[in-house]
Amino acid sequence: MAGPKKPKTGSNIAYLVIRDGKKWSDVFRLMPGRTVTIGRSPTNQIVIKEDQASRQHAEIFSSDGKWTVRDLNSRNGTAVGKERVTGDHVLKPQEIIWIASTQMAFVTDLSSAYNRKVFSRVEIGSETVTGLEIHDSDEQATMAELELSEPTQITHRRQKTRYLQAEDPDSIEEDPANENARSKASRNATRLCRLAFDLANETTPRAIARMALDCLHEETKLDAGAVLLVPKSRRTTVDPNKLEILAWRSDTRPEYQRVSQFLAETCLRGSEAILARDIQDDSTLGLRDSAGTIHATSVIAAPIRMNNRTIGLIHLYSTNMQEGLRPNDLEFTLAVAETVGMALRTRYREQKLVEDLSKTRNQIDQLRNQLGVESEIVGGSNAMFRVHEQVGKAAPSKATVLVRGESGVGKELVARAVHFSSDRRNNPFICLNCAALSESLLESELFGHEKGAFTGATDRKAGKFEAADKGTLMLDEIGEMSPSIQAKFLRVLEGHPFERVGGSKSIKVNVRVIAATNRDLEEEVRRGKFRKDLFFRLHVVQIDVPPLRRRPEDIIELSDYFLQKYNLETGRKISGFSPQALHQLKRYRWPGNVRELKNVIERAVVLARGEIIQLDELLLTNLSTASESKFDVGTIVQEYQPESLEMIEQRHIAATLQATHWNKSKAAAILGIERSTLDRKIKKFGIRKESP
């Protein structure tokens, strides 16, 4: 075997051979221009784990072509040979540096550091060094024992397998004289094809690893092996103890013997498959048992690559003295490793797609929940189904939407539903009530103003149009807008820029407008109070929100919704409504629509005496609805509701008392009963003066 090459003259490359306990174990290469620090701190290039060593103990550097050691004011000092270092000491070959009980031999020729010259052959760059792992000054690793009785022969290295290349796999031959080589290569190619299909059906990395090991066991002469991966928490590592074992098998030993530091680093750092043969005793392979006997005679380590990055390795070894692992096994193992890498990449991609899909579904659910919370559109009636249908059709478009309905039906909530169902959902939703502001203030709110534009304008202010850029602007009670502002508003709707009040700079925005009104705009146009051209510009998509009295089947659902909402807000535990209260909720005409129902339930939750809301705890009015001039609260709505005589009597007595302003004598006369009988019935039915 070739001996070590002598360092080039003038190269000034030297080595520190470190003694750990009773053996020389680590080799550190000194490179010109790099200062090497030594000490107990893990930030040093050479770490000495002894309490007698200081955190920053000493340093070695090159000066004028000579290597010098310098003590860094350590607590226990640094010695070269038997002399303590004071200041700088120029090192000579074969000198021993002492720090605590650690020895470091300074050499310029590695072969001179040992009496025996039987070493493993390792290629590092352009140099060939035997028996040692050589580390640059920015990396360090512990080696196994150096003196070996038989060399480790790394006979083959492969970056790519010919099984996965365009060439004919039958050309892979271990021995031209071997008649079975061609048929074995064809069989391996067929087995790889079947393995690829089988791996496509596996759903977990561990199952993929187990199947790959089973395939290798069938086609090679392995005795033990494993599939190891770099943990996901680490981008890379060459420490075999930090590699995750996905699967392992051992036919001749109680357990799998983990891959050595040398093999792991060679395979993972260089990303190449290696075959070592003719091994009798090599501790660099990490296969020594408790009795000190080495069983492995050949070893394969093949990198598992994914997306041009080595993420793990396949480690195989054989203990057969006659038939061990051969070059064709190396080719096949590398092909299996590449197939495993592709299968893992597919599984990881599928897993990521599933996670992304789950996140997307969660986001959709959150948006739906947000839409429900923001809009509070509750109701399953046919009328509300048509509203939802109109919202779904209007949302994806860019058209202006006109929402019409009585006061309190939830026009703003419908506008929010349109916004959150559109592609503008992640941008602002701005709402402005045109009826709440005077003409001058409304213009300032819509278009903004410059500093000093009018009295009180102390700063420049952006208007609602600017605030809603790329989002949605809802203008409630659009029928209250003055004619002068209507003209300016129409220009903005047509896509023209606008100026702030008191300004001259043109501003252009991308805003979707949703207008809402409870007025009859057609009548307003006929009376000349609303611009005809603005009406036609707004009347592109119209959504009519029905009043609550036209969808009585939603009343109970809305009541339960508001009950739960105010239970959470107030901390009450009210479970529901009494039968009389439910009956009254359904038969009441709700002139204030959903807004009135919301307020009635909120008051009932706050003032309820028990866990059930009673009839007398519902504060209702006798106001008429928008389409009715007069309404009798005792009139049954739409259809006959069957009820007991007692309920009819109770309601009739309450209505009579209310009509007589609780003049009991007059009410008793109208009812045709005695005053004492009336008092008894008032007490029996629990009729209160404030009850309708």
XYZ file of C-alpha atoms in Angstrom:
692
model
C 0.000 0.000 0.000
C 1.254 3.471 -0.838
C 2.735 5.405 2.026
C 1.825 8.958 2.970
C 2.894 11.772 0.690
C 5.345 14.225 2.153
C 4.072 17.747 2.602
C 5.201 20.116 -0.096
C 8.171 22.267 0.785
C 7.048 25.642 2.006
C 3.469 24.562 2.423
C 3.781 25.079 6.213
C 1.009 22.541 6.832
C 1.299 20.775 10.182
C -0.793 18.531 12.400
C -1.727 18.171 16.032
C -2.149 14.541 17.058
C -4.217 14.527 20.240
C -3.913 11.850 22.887
C -7.186 10.892 24.591
C -6.573 8.730 27.629
C -4.289 5.861 26.642
C -4.540 6.231 22.868
C -3.782 8.773 20.205
C -7.199 9.421 18.729
C -7.734 12.814 17.057
C -5.819 14.569 14.306
C -6.188 18.289 13.674
C -4.698 19.897 10.563
C -3.115 23.338 11.026
C -3.579 25.626 8.053
C -1.473 28.767 7.456
C -3.431 31.954 8.036
C -5.820 30.351 10.518
C -5.466 30.760 14.260
C -6.523 27.714 16.274
C -7.880 28.327 19.770
C -7.802 25.662 22.495
C -9.849 25.568 25.687
C -12.895 24.312 27.577
C -15.429 26.545 25.790
C -17.301 24.828 22.915
C -16.524 27.826 20.706
C -12.866 26.758 20.452
C -11.587 24.810 17.464
C -10.058 22.248 19.840
C -12.210 21.598 22.914
C -10.634 20.107 26.055
C -13.288 18.838 28.442
C -11.278 19.084 31.647
C -11.958 21.324 34.631
C -8.245 22.277 34.815
C -8.461 23.858 31.366
C -9.547 27.487 31.070
C -12.382 28.497 28.752
C -9.888 30.237 26.439
C -6.652 28.455 27.328
C -4.152 28.800 24.452
C -3.837 29.458 20.740
C -1.604 28.242 17.896
C -0.813 30.397 14.869
C 1.664 30.678 11.993
C 4.180 33.508 11.995
C 7.100 33.935 9.538
C 6.579 30.372 8.305
C 6.793 28.919 11.815
C 4.094 27.624 14.086
C 3.837 29.279 17.509
C 1.874 28.393 20.637
C 0.759 31.160 23.012
C -0.806 30.793 26.460
C -3.879 33.051 26.922
C -3.305 33.818 30.611
C -4.829 30.474 31.580
C -5.320 29.532 35.220
C -3.097 26.413 35.170
C -0.774 27.330 32.318
C 0.403 25.601 29.121
C 3.521 23.433 28.861
C 5.666 22.204 25.952
C 7.479 19.113 27.105
C 8.510 19.860 30.695
C 8.768 23.627 30.310
C 5.915 26.026 30.996
C 5.167 28.430 28.159
C 5.763 32.091 28.952
C 4.959 34.390 26.079
C 5.265 32.765 22.629
C 6.940 29.431 21.965
C 7.991 28.353 18.447
C 7.038 24.713 17.990
C 9.364 22.046 16.671
C 8.296 18.716 15.148
C 7.659 15.943 17.690
C 7.166 18.407 20.582
C 4.310 17.590 22.977
C 1.959 20.360 24.148
C 0.394 19.768 27.568
C -2.900 21.373 28.642
C -4.188 19.820 31.867
C -3.747 16.081 31.193
C -4.318 16.353 27.454
C -1.325 15.870 25.142
C -1.024 17.238 21.611
C 1.906 16.137 19.449
C 3.039 18.733 16.885
C 4.139 16.997 13.647
C 4.678 17.933 10.016
C 4.691 14.294 8.821
C 1.930 12.056 10.106
C 3.887 8.821 9.576
C 6.528 10.019 12.007
C 3.981 10.163 14.821
C 3.471 6.377 14.989
C 5.685 3.322 15.122
C 3.314 1.163 13.018
C 2.572 2.218 9.473
C -0.437 0.057 8.558
C -3.262 2.528 7.917
C -6.493 2.798 5.979
C -6.323 4.664 2.697
C -8.411 7.840 2.618
C -8.410 10.412 -0.181
C -8.687 14.065 0.851
C -8.464 16.554 -1.958
C -5.188 16.071 -3.776
C -3.508 14.433 -0.744
C -3.576 10.781 0.213
C -3.271 10.210 3.954
C -3.433 6.797 5.605
C -5.112 5.643 8.773
C -6.414 9.054 9.916
C -9.323 11.397 9.357
C -7.866 14.842 8.684
C -9.933 17.827 9.833
C -9.665 21.429 8.700
C -9.362 24.051 11.393
C -13.095 24.844 11.197
C -14.292 21.286 11.898
C -13.420 18.562 14.370
C -14.612 15.016 15.051
C -13.485 12.162 17.272
C -11.950 9.150 15.488
C -11.783 5.556 16.580
C -8.506 3.826 17.410
C -5.800 4.362 14.763
C -3.670 1.206 14.913
C -5.365 -1.416 12.695
C -4.293 -4.984 12.057
C -5.859 -5.085 8.552
C -6.510 -2.184 6.187
C -10.038 -1.039 5.287
C -10.192 -1.134 1.490
C -12.713 1.342 0.035
C -12.745 -0.402 -3.303
C -15.599 1.399 -5.070
C -17.214 4.836 -4.981
C -20.298 5.826 -6.940
C -22.091 9.149 -7.319
C -24.822 7.766 -9.603
C -26.064 4.270 -10.257
C -26.169 2.953 -13.797
C -29.510 1.273 -13.058
C -31.213 4.681 -13.182
C -29.272 5.942 -16.199
C -29.993 5.524 -19.885
C -27.400 2.778 -20.441
C -28.257 -0.893 -20.584
C -28.249 -2.412 -17.068
C -27.009 -5.670 -18.612
C -23.663 -3.926 -19.077
C -23.149 -4.014 -15.298
C -20.843 -6.883 -14.631
C -18.808 -7.697 -11.576
C -16.629 -10.231 -13.392
C -16.621 -10.703 -17.158
C -16.048 -14.413 -16.573
C -19.147 -14.718 -14.426
C -21.960 -16.132 -16.557
C -24.611 -15.029 -14.050
C -23.642 -11.333 -14.039
C -25.881 -10.368 -16.952
C -28.924 -12.236 -15.660
C -28.388 -10.846 -12.141
C -28.306 -7.276 -13.511
C -31.539 -7.873 -15.420
C -33.146 -9.374 -12.317
C -32.053 -6.386 -10.234
C -33.493 -3.961 -12.780
C -36.807 -5.828 -12.700
C -36.781 -5.851 -8.892
C -36.131 -2.081 -8.841
C -39.128 -1.501 -11.091
C -41.349 -3.577 -8.800
C -39.939 -1.800 -5.748
C -40.804 1.604 -7.240
C -44.425 0.516 -7.724
C -44.596 -0.984 -4.220
C -43.145 2.134 -2.595
C -45.743 4.272 -4.374
C -48.426 2.520 -2.299
C -46.724 3.069 1.057
C -47.945 6.014 3.103
C -45.295 6.452 5.823
C -41.496 6.892 5.741
C -40.998 3.927 8.083
C -42.982 1.618 5.812
C -40.910 2.819 2.834
C -37.685 2.092 4.747
C -38.827 -1.393 5.791
C -39.796 -2.300 2.234
C -36.457 -1.057 0.894
C -34.545 -3.179 3.445
C -36.597 -6.247 2.551
C -35.748 -5.712 -1.116
C -32.032 -5.351 -0.352
C -32.126 -8.472 1.788
C -33.559 -10.437 -1.130
C -31.040 -9.239 -3.713
C -27.765 -8.871 -1.751
C -25.667 -10.900 0.668
C -26.218 -8.558 3.631
C -26.340 -9.800 7.207
C -27.571 -6.547 8.735
C -28.520 -3.070 7.647
C -30.561 0.021 8.319
C -32.123 3.079 6.736
C -31.124 6.241 8.594
C -32.377 9.805 8.082
C -31.198 13.207 9.202
C -33.834 14.465 11.694
C -36.195 17.123 10.371
C -35.058 19.429 13.155
C -31.553 19.456 11.594
C -30.733 20.450 8.048
C -27.653 18.233 8.088
C -25.492 16.186 10.436
C -22.672 13.649 10.094
C -22.955 12.365 13.654
C -24.272 8.772 13.441
C -25.728 9.017 16.949
C -27.987 11.863 15.793
C -29.323 10.031 12.752
C -32.853 8.656 13.076
C -33.149 4.916 12.372
C -36.301 4.466 10.275
C -35.879 0.686 9.910
C -33.230 -1.958 10.625
C -32.758 -5.709 10.420
C -30.059 -8.106 11.594
C -29.872 -11.808 10.763
C -26.734 -12.796 12.652
C -26.510 -10.434 15.629
C -28.924 -9.522 18.442
C -29.239 -6.027 17.071
C -28.062 -3.784 14.289
C -24.640 -2.166 14.849
C -24.935 1.551 14.085
C -22.912 3.066 11.240
C -19.536 4.538 12.211
C -18.538 8.193 12.210
C -16.117 7.557 9.344
C -18.716 5.974 7.061
C -21.458 8.450 7.969
C -19.238 11.457 7.288
C -17.826 10.002 4.054
C -21.293 9.191 2.743
C -23.260 12.216 3.965
C -20.633 14.887 3.396
C -19.442 13.586 0.027
C -22.900 12.333 -1.079
C -21.403 9.215 -2.652
C -21.928 5.509 -2.133
C -18.917 3.498 -0.970
C -18.061 -0.191 -0.740
C -15.373 -1.375 1.718
C -14.208 -5.013 1.430
C -11.682 -7.469 2.895
C -12.213 -6.198 6.447
C -11.052 -8.281 9.365
C -10.628 -5.722 12.150
C -11.534 -2.127 11.514
C -12.906 0.004 14.311
C -13.599 2.862 11.884
C -16.655 0.841 10.861
C -18.029 0.737 14.403
C -18.742 -3.008 14.297
C -16.766 -4.262 17.299
C -18.779 -6.393 19.725
C -18.360 -6.629 23.503
C -15.700 -9.330 23.136
C -13.691 -7.216 20.733
C -14.308 -9.483 17.725
C -15.089 -7.875 14.366
C -17.598 -9.784 12.265
C -18.076 -7.528 9.243
C -16.036 -8.331 6.138
C -17.713 -5.868 3.742
C -19.748 -2.678 4.204
C -21.880 -0.479 1.927
C -23.054 3.050 2.702
C -25.272 4.746 0.089
C -26.673 8.279 0.375
C -30.426 8.961 0.220
C -30.888 12.185 -1.734
C -33.911 14.414 -2.062
C -34.043 17.708 -3.955
C -30.251 17.683 -4.476
C -29.650 17.305 -0.740
C -28.463 14.243 1.174
C -31.102 13.484 3.801
C -29.877 10.099 5.017
C -28.149 6.864 4.078
C -28.580 3.121 3.701
C -26.017 1.157 5.704
C -25.410 -2.559 4.965
C -22.726 -4.965 6.139
C -21.889 -8.643 5.700
C -20.010 -11.044 7.953
C -19.554 -13.729 5.309
C -15.841 -14.469 4.761
C -16.388 -16.123 1.347
C -19.269 -14.142 -0.176
C -19.699 -10.610 1.005
C -21.110 -7.462 -0.576
C -19.872 -6.937 -4.151
C -19.675 -4.004 -6.614
C -22.984 -4.929 -8.216
C -24.563 -4.803 -4.744
C -23.197 -1.268 -4.429
C -24.874 -0.314 -7.718
C -28.153 -1.889 -6.624
C -28.063 -0.339 -3.135
C -27.427 3.118 -4.606
C -30.367 2.610 -6.982
C -32.568 1.579 -4.044
C -31.399 4.641 -2.101
C -32.314 6.905 -5.022
C -35.732 5.203 -5.285
C -36.278 5.649 -1.543
C -35.374 9.338 -1.894
C -37.964 9.780 -4.654
C -40.599 7.907 -2.624
C -39.900 10.019 0.458
C -40.094 13.186 -1.630
C -43.500 12.081 -2.942
C -44.735 11.248 0.582
C -43.475 14.544 1.989
C -45.137 16.433 -0.860
C -48.383 14.563 -0.293
C -48.129 15.274 3.419
C -47.531 18.956 2.727
C -50.465 19.047 0.305
C -52.673 17.417 2.929
C -51.474 19.913 5.547
C -51.972 22.822 3.146
C -55.420 21.513 2.257
C -56.251 21.190 5.940
C -55.016 24.726 6.575
C -57.027 25.978 3.612
C -60.130 24.236 4.898
C -59.548 25.722 8.336
C -59.143 29.137 6.778
C -62.344 28.628 4.811
C -64.131 27.569 7.990
C -62.686 30.576 9.799
C -63.812 32.861 6.990
C -67.235 31.295 7.057
C -67.376 31.705 10.807
C -66.079 35.239 10.439
C -68.721 35.881 7.805
C -71.348 34.547 10.132
C -70.054 36.625 13.041
C -69.541 39.745 10.981
C -72.794 39.545 9.079
C -74.970 37.643 11.566
C -77.157 36.515 8.700
C -79.291 33.911 10.432
C -82.341 32.226 8.980
C -83.316 29.231 6.913
C -86.518 30.487 5.340
C -87.065 30.552 1.598
C -86.874 34.338 1.656
C -83.424 34.277 3.261
C -82.328 31.505 0.920
C -83.038 33.849 -1.976
C -80.992 36.567 -0.253
C -78.043 34.184 0.149
C -78.395 33.192 -3.477
C -78.315 36.836 -4.575
C -75.256 37.483 -2.393
C -73.457 34.500 -3.934
C -74.129 35.778 -7.444
C -73.241 39.403 -6.725
C -70.047 38.841 -4.683
C -67.649 37.651 -7.461
C -68.507 40.550 -9.777
C -67.277 44.141 -9.613
C -70.755 45.590 -10.092
C -72.249 48.188 -7.773
C -74.843 46.646 -5.452
C -78.023 48.314 -4.187
C -79.416 46.727 -0.998
C -83.049 47.633 -0.295
C -85.196 46.900 2.711
C -86.932 48.385 5.739
C -84.985 49.797 8.636
C -83.580 47.105 10.883
C -83.687 44.185 8.428
C -79.874 43.918 8.279
C -78.850 45.715 5.086
C -75.339 46.355 6.432
C -75.017 42.667 7.289
C -75.894 41.741 3.713
C -73.280 44.221 2.470
C -70.678 42.590 4.732
C -71.654 39.198 3.355
C -71.080 40.457 -0.193
C -67.671 41.875 0.795
C -66.432 38.785 2.680
C -67.596 36.524 -0.147
C -65.676 38.516 -2.773
C -61.995 38.626 -3.712
C -61.731 41.871 -1.712
C -62.263 40.034 1.584
C -58.708 40.720 2.814
C -59.043 44.457 2.165
C -60.990 47.114 4.095
C -64.752 47.201 4.510
C -65.843 50.752 5.337
C -69.422 51.719 6.247
C -70.789 55.270 6.294
C -74.311 56.388 7.211
C -75.221 59.251 4.915
C -78.192 60.278 7.090
C -76.049 60.901 10.158
C -73.998 63.793 8.685
C -74.679 67.226 7.315
C -73.903 67.997 3.681
C -70.492 69.565 4.362
C -69.419 66.888 6.814
C -70.601 64.130 4.481
C -68.463 65.519 1.654
C -65.445 65.676 3.972
C -66.073 62.118 5.212
C -66.379 60.769 1.684
C -63.549 62.575 -0.069
C -61.368 63.871 2.782
C -60.092 67.418 3.274
C -56.867 69.394 3.325
C -55.564 71.287 6.299
C -57.342 74.648 6.608
C -60.089 73.723 4.129
C -62.700 74.907 6.639
C -62.981 75.921 10.259
C -61.785 73.057 12.422
C -59.738 71.382 9.666
C -56.467 71.432 11.602
C -54.944 68.464 9.757
C -55.241 66.785 6.410
C -57.696 63.872 6.505
C -58.160 60.989 4.078
C -61.767 60.262 3.195
C -63.670 56.988 3.220
C -62.946 56.429 -0.463
C -59.195 56.504 0.179
C -59.549 54.332 3.296
C -61.507 51.734 1.332
C -59.049 51.544 -1.583
C -59.009 47.988 -3.026
C -61.875 47.161 -0.646
C -65.576 47.894 -0.259
C -67.389 51.104 0.740
C -70.962 50.786 1.965
C -73.097 53.921 1.927
C -76.170 53.413 4.108
C -79.248 55.576 3.602
C -78.021 56.690 0.186
C -81.368 58.433 -0.362
C -80.406 61.078 2.230
C -77.485 62.360 0.103
C -77.845 65.955 -1.122
C -77.984 66.652 -4.898
C -74.579 68.426 -4.961
C -72.798 65.488 -3.338
C -74.743 63.100 -5.564
C -73.098 64.706 -8.622
C -69.572 64.370 -7.222
C -70.311 60.870 -6.004
C -71.518 59.868 -9.471
C -68.212 60.965 -11.046
C -66.267 58.763 -8.648
C -68.563 55.829 -9.416
C -67.860 56.362 -13.111
C -64.138 55.878 -12.405
C -63.062 59.539 -12.425
C -60.520 60.842 -9.879
C -61.589 63.250 -7.134
C -60.016 65.954 -4.991
C -60.137 66.383 -1.260
C -62.139 69.309 0.074
C -59.865 72.329 -0.253
C -57.326 70.397 -2.320
C -56.268 70.286 -5.966
C -54.475 66.941 -6.201
C -56.396 64.285 -8.157
C -56.869 60.986 -6.315
C -57.940 57.781 -8.016
C -59.035 54.727 -6.058
C -60.268 51.193 -6.707
C -63.366 50.839 -4.554
C -66.483 48.729 -4.870
C -69.571 50.622 -3.700
C -72.552 48.998 -2.011
C -75.457 51.389 -1.437
C -78.350 50.735 0.921
C -81.662 52.483 1.412
C -85.114 52.034 2.955
C -86.612 54.679 0.703
C -88.519 54.288 -2.544
C -85.806 55.685 -4.828
C -88.042 55.557 -7.875
C -90.477 57.906 -6.114
C -87.535 60.099 -5.041
C -86.421 60.302 -8.695
C -89.942 61.277 -9.805
C -90.015 64.002 -7.148
C -86.618 65.291 -8.283
C -84.885 64.600 -4.969
C -82.599 61.887 -6.358
C -80.609 62.033 -9.580
C -81.898 59.730 -12.252
C -78.415 59.004 -13.656
C -77.123 58.132 -10.179
C -80.098 55.830 -9.612
C -79.367 53.911 -12.814
C -75.658 53.762 -11.880
C -76.508 52.268 -8.490
C -79.277 50.030 -9.758
C -76.940 47.450 -11.358
C -77.390 44.555 -8.939
C -80.250 44.825 -6.453
C -80.695 42.695 -3.332
C -84.044 42.974 -1.546
C -83.985 42.036 2.128
C -87.471 40.994 3.333
C -88.849 42.302 6.629
C -89.021 39.894 9.535
C -92.834 39.656 9.442
C -92.566 38.122 5.943
C -90.338 35.325 7.168
C -91.908 34.292 10.506
C -90.195 30.876 10.348
C -86.884 32.670 11.101
C -88.134 34.333 14.295
C -87.445 31.412 16.643
C -84.050 30.699 15.046
C -83.049 34.340 15.432
C -84.361 34.411 19.006
C -82.262 31.366 19.960
C -79.213 32.892 18.244
C -79.512 36.176 20.175
C -80.256 34.268 23.385
C -76.979 32.329 23.120
C -75.076 35.462 22.155
C -76.223 37.458 25.188
C -75.837 34.459 27.469
C -72.131 34.513 26.598
C -71.862 38.276 26.995
C -73.660 38.483 30.342
C -72.670 35.138 31.831
C -76.329 34.145 32.280
C -77.499 30.547 31.804
C -80.965 31.055 30.392
C -82.056 27.904 28.604
C -84.984 29.167 26.518
C -88.453 30.682 26.365
C -91.740 29.711 27.918
C -94.477 28.477 25.538
C -96.403 31.745 26.009
C -93.274 33.786 25.220
C -92.566 31.743 22.086
C -96.146 32.173 20.956
C -95.947 35.921 21.425
C -92.608 36.123 19.570
C -94.129 34.350 16.567
C -97.364 36.375 16.424
C -95.840 39.803 16.972
C -95.485 41.910 13.788
C -91.947 43.258 14.555
C -92.145 46.785 13.110
C -88.473 47.252 14.011
C -87.519 43.995 12.268
C -84.387 42.078 13.353
C -82.965 45.080 15.196
C -86.041 45.197 17.435
C -85.932 41.433 18.034
C -82.264 41.692 18.998
C -82.949 44.441 21.521
C -85.986 42.636 22.971
C -83.966 39.451 23.572
C -81.038 41.380 25.049
C -83.322 43.137 27.536
C -85.056 39.861 28.431
C -81.722 38.113 29.081
C -80.532 40.934 31.316
C -83.763 41.225 33.340
C -84.969 37.602 33.370
C -85.820 36.343 36.847
C -85.274 32.651 36.171
C -83.746 30.276 33.685
C -86.712 30.611 31.312
C -87.787 33.877 29.675
C -91.457 34.474 30.486
C -94.072 36.331 28.477
C -94.110 39.356 30.758
C -90.328 39.744 30.290
C -90.728 40.499 26.571
C -91.104 44.251 26.127
C -93.070 44.693 22.884
C -94.790 47.729 21.410
C -98.026 48.468 19.571
C -96.349 50.473 16.835
C -97.441 49.852 13.265
C -95.102 48.459 10.660
C -93.860 50.399 7.667
C -96.639 48.999 5.478
C -99.445 49.205 8.054
C -101.210 52.264 9.463
C -102.568 50.429 12.484
C -101.826 47.155 14.177
C -103.645 45.401 16.986
C -101.175 43.317 18.973
C -103.970 40.881 19.759
C -104.492 40.055 16.076
C -103.160 36.688 14.975
C -100.783 36.890 12.036
C -101.429 35.077 8.738
C -102.838 31.744 9.881
C -104.814 30.206 12.702
C -102.754 28.991 15.635
C -104.520 26.399 17.823
C -104.513 27.267 21.528
C -106.397 26.474 24.732
C -109.414 28.397 26.048
C -107.321 29.390 29.024
C -104.740 31.063 26.744
C -107.503 32.894 24.854
C -109.083 34.017 28.134
C -105.726 35.219 29.476
C -104.977 37.196 26.324
C -108.495 38.662 26.181
C -108.417 39.819 29.828
C -104.944 41.367 29.329
C -106.073 43.192 26.161
C -109.243 44.465 27.897
C -107.271 45.769 30.869
C -104.853 47.494 28.538
C -107.692 49.048 26.510
C -109.292 50.416 29.727
C -105.907 51.607 31.042
C -106.266 49.082 33.867
C -109.603 50.420 35.129
C -110.627 47.132 36.736
C -114.257 48.092 37.379
C -114.710 49.094 33.754
C -112.866 46.006 32.516
C -114.999 43.729 34.765
C -118.145 45.316 33.391
C -116.970 44.769 29.788
C -116.006 41.182 30.549
C -119.279 40.562 32.362
C -117.720 39.295 35.585
C -117.435 40.486 39.157
C -114.516 42.704 40.228
C -113.381 40.026 42.691
C -113.465 37.416 39.928
C -111.299 39.686 37.741
C -108.745 40.114 40.565
C -108.606 36.344 41.001
C -107.996 35.766 37.277
C -105.316 38.498 37.146
C -103.495 36.717 39.949
C -104.014 33.288 38.387
C -102.677 34.263 34.962
C -99.898 36.488 36.352
C -101.064 39.454 34.253
C -98.968 42.560 34.876
C -99.763 46.121 34.049
C -96.731 46.574 31.762
C -97.543 43.436 29.760
C -99.060 44.073 26.328
